XYZ file of C-alpha atoms in Angstrom:
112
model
C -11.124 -6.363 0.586
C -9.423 -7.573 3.924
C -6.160 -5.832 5.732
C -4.453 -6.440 8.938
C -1.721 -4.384 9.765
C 2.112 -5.116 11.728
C 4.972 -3.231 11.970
C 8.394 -4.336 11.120
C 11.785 -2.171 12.671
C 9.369 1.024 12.293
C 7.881 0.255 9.270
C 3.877 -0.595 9.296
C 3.048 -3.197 6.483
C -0.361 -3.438 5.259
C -1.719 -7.218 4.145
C -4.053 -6.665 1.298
C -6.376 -9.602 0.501
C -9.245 -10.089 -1.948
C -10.399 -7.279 -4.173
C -9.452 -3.433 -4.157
C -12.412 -2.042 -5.179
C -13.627 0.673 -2.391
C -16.725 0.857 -0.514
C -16.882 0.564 3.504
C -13.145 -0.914 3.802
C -11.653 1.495 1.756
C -13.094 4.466 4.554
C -11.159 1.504 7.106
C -8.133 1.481 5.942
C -7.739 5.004 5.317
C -9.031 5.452 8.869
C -6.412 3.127 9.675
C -3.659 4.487 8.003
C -4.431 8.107 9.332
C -4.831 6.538 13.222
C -0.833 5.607 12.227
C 0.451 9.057 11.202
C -1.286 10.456 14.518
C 0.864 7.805 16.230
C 4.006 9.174 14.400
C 4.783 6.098 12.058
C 5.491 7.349 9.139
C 6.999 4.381 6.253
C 4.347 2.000 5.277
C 4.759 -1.068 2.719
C 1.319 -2.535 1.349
C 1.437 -6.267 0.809
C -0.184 -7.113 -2.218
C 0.427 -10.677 -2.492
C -3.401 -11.748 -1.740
C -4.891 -8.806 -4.499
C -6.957 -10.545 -7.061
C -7.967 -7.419 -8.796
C -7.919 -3.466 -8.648
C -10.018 -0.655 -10.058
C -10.026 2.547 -10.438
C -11.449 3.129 -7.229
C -8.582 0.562 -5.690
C -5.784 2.169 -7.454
C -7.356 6.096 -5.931
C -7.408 4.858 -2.133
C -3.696 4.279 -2.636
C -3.135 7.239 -4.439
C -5.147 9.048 -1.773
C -2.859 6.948 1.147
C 0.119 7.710 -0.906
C -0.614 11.373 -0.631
C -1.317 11.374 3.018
C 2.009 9.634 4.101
C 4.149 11.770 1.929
C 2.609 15.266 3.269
C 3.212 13.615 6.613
C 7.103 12.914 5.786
C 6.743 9.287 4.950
C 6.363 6.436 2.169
C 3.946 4.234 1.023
C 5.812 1.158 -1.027
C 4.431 -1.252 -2.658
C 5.356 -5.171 -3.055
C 4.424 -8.750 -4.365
C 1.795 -7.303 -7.366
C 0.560 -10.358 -9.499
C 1.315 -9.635 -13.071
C -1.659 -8.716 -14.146
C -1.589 -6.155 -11.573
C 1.875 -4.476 -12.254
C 0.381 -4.338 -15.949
C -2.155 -2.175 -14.622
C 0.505 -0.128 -12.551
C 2.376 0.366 -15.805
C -0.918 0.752 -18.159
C -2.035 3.891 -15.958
C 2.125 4.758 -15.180
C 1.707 4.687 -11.742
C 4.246 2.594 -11.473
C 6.452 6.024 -11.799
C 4.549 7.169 -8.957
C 4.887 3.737 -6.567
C 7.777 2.001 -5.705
C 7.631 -1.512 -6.295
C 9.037 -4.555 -4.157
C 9.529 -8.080 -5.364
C 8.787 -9.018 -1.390
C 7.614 -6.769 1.622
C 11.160 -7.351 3.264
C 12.914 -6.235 0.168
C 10.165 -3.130 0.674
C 10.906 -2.603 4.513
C 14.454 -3.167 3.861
C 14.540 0.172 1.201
C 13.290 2.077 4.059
C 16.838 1.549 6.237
């Protein structure tokens, strides 16, 4: 899994890229993502255009990032999943828990 971060009008949108599996950049990115909240950003949109595939461990760093921005007054959105992984979104029904973007502009966009 690789990430880079930029902010748009506020809003801090996550690149994802390669597989969402955990290990040592999972602990990154949550790192990452906590530095943020410290700085006061609070509305983040994860990118999932370049995710190939997601496990269970995947799918609980977001829950666990999810978690963390909303106790800190924010949102973590989600946009561009593949098909195959919205199926997964729906199979598990966190896609009741995430909201989901066509585009990350359409994602920053719901933050306004």
């Amino acid at each position: 899994m690789e990430f880079k971060f930029s902010e748009i009008t506020g809003v801090i949108v996550l690149e994802m890229r390669g597989n969402i599996v955990g290990g040592p950049a999972a602990i990154q990115l949550n790192d990452t993502v906590h530095k943020f909240i410290k700085e006061g950003k609070k509305n983040f949109v994860v990118n999932m255009d370049g995710v190939d595939l997601i496990n269970s461990s995947g799918l609980g760093i977001l829950i666990s990032n999810l978690t963390n921005v909303k106790n800190n007054g924010g949102d973590l959105r989600l946009s561009h999943l593949s098909p195959k992984i919205r199926q997964i979104f729906q199979i598990t029904k966190l896609s009741t828990v995430f909201k989901q973007y066509d585009t990350a502009e359409d994602a920053v966009k719901s933050f306004s």
